[in-house]
Every structure is written in C-alpha cells, then in structure tokens.
XYZ file of C-alpha atoms in Angstrom:
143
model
C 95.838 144.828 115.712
C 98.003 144.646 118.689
C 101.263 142.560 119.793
C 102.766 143.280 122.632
C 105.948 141.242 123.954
C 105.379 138.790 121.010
C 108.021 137.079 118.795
C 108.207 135.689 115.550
C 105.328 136.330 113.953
C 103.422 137.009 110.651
C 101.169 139.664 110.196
C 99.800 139.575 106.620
C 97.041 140.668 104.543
C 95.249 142.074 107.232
C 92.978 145.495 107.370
C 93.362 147.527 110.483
C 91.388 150.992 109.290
C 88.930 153.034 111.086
C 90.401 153.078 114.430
C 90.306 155.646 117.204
C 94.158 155.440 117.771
C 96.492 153.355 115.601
C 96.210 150.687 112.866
C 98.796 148.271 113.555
C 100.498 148.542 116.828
C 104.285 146.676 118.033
C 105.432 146.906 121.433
C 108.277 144.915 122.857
C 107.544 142.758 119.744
C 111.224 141.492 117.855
C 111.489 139.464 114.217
C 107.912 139.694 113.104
C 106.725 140.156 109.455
C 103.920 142.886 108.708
C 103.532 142.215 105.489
C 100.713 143.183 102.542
C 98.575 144.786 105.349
C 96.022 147.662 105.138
C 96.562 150.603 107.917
C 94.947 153.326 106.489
C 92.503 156.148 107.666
C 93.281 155.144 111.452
C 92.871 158.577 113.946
C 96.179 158.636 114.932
C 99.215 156.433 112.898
C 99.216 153.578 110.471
C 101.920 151.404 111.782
C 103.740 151.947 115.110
C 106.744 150.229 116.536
C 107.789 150.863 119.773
C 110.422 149.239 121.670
C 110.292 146.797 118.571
C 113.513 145.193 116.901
C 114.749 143.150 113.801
C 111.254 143.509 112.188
C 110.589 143.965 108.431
C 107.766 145.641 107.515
C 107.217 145.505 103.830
C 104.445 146.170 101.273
C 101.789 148.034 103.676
C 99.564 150.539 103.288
C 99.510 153.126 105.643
C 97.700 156.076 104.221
C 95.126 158.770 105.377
C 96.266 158.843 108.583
C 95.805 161.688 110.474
C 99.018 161.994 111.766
C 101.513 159.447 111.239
C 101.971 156.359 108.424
C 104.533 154.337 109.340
C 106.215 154.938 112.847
C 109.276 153.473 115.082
C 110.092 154.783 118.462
C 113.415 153.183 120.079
C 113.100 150.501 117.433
C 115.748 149.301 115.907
C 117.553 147.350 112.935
C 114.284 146.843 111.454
C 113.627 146.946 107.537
C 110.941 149.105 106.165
C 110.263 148.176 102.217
C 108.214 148.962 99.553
C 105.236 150.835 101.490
C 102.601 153.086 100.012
C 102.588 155.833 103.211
C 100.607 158.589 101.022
C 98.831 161.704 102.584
C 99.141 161.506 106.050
C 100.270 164.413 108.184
C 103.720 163.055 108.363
C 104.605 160.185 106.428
C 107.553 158.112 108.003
C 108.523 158.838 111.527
C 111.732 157.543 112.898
C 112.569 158.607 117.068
C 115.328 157.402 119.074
C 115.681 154.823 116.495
C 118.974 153.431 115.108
C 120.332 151.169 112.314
C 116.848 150.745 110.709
C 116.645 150.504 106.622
C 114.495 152.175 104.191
C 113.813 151.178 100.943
C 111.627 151.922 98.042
C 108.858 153.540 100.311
C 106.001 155.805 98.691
C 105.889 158.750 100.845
C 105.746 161.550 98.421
C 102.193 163.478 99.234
C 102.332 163.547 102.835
C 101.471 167.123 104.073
C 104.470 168.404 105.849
C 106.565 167.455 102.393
C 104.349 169.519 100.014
C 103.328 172.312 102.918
C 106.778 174.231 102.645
C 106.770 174.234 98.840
C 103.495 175.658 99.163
C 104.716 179.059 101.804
C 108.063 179.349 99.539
C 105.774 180.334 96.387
C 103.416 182.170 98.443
C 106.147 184.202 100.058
C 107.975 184.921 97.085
C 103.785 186.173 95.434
C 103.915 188.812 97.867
C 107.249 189.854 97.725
C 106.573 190.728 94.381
C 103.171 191.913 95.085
C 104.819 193.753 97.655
C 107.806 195.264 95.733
C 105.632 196.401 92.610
C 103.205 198.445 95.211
C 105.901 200.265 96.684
C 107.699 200.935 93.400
C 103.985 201.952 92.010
C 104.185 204.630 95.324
C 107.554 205.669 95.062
C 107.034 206.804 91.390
C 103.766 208.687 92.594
C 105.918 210.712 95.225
C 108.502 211.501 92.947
C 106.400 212.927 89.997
C-alpha cells in the first residue's frame, strides 16, 4: 500500500504482509490516519514515512519485519500510538525527524533491544571462565 503526495486520508484495517520491500509506504503524504492495519512479515519495514507530516499512526501491527517496524524519515509532528512493533530487527526508527510523539507502543522483543543483554552475560561467562582457568594455572606454578 502506497500514497505518495496524498492528503487526508484513512488507511484502516488493511493487510499489507508478504512484500518484497515495505508494508505500508508514505511519501510526501500529510494528515492521514493508518489505523488498525496489518504490516507484518514484509522484506524490508512495516510502516515507512518519508517526507510525511501531521500523521497519526495508531493501533498497527508491524511485526516480523526483517528490518524495520515502524519507520519516519524527515517526518514530522506525527503521532505514533498504541502499536504492536514486536521482533523485527529494529523496532521503531526515527531519522531526521522532529517533534513526533510516541505513546504506548509494543516494541519490547525487537532484536537489537534483547541482542546486547545477550553479549553482556556472555562476556561476563567468560570472564569468569577465564579468571578461574588462570587462577587454576597460577596455583599449579606455584606448588
């Protein structure tokens, strides 16, 4: 789904899923609704404003995307509420973007949240690892 240089519209209860780049796509498009729409397992983002202002964008899914959910590029004072943007690579992208709101989005299991968590506890594993091998072959030496 595609507007491009469009004004005033409502976008709602559609399912844009499957598709080779993006779900739901916004350029040069100003005060539309996207509302209770389905953007999910797309190949590249969910949602994707671009160049697109005073839009509210509330109640979506945009999930399983393989990078993006929800994304606004020089897009501003726009309101994004209430989405469910779960497990994509990242989950809400904001770029050269001002004044925009954000409310009461889902966004917790995207990758690049839970990936650091994941190196922290590995790294501090093997520093421990690490630290009770060398105190096992320090004690050796010194015996």
């Amino acid at each position: 789904i595609a507007l491009y240089s469009s004004d005033n519209n409502t976008l709602k209860e559609n399912i844009a899923s499957h598709n080779k780049q993006t779900g739901m796509y916004l350029e040069l498009s100003n005060n539309n609704i996207i509302e209770n729409n389905t953007a999910d397992s797309n190949e590249e983002k969910g949602l994707f404003l671009n160049s697109s202002n005073l839009n509210r964008v509330m109640y979506n899914s945009a999930s399983l995307n393989k990078w993006n959910g929800i994304t606004l590029w020089s897009s501003n004072n726009n309101t994004i509420h209430g989405n469910k943007v779960l497990r994509n690579t990242y989950g809400i992208v904001l770029s050269n973007s001002n004044d925009n709101s954000m409310e009461d989005n889902k966004t917790w299991t995207n990758f690049y949240i839970i990936l650091p968590i994941i190196l922290i506890y590995i790294g501090v594993l093997i520093y421990w690892i690490q630290r009770k091998i060398f105190t096992m072959i320090y004690r050796e030496k010194n015996v």
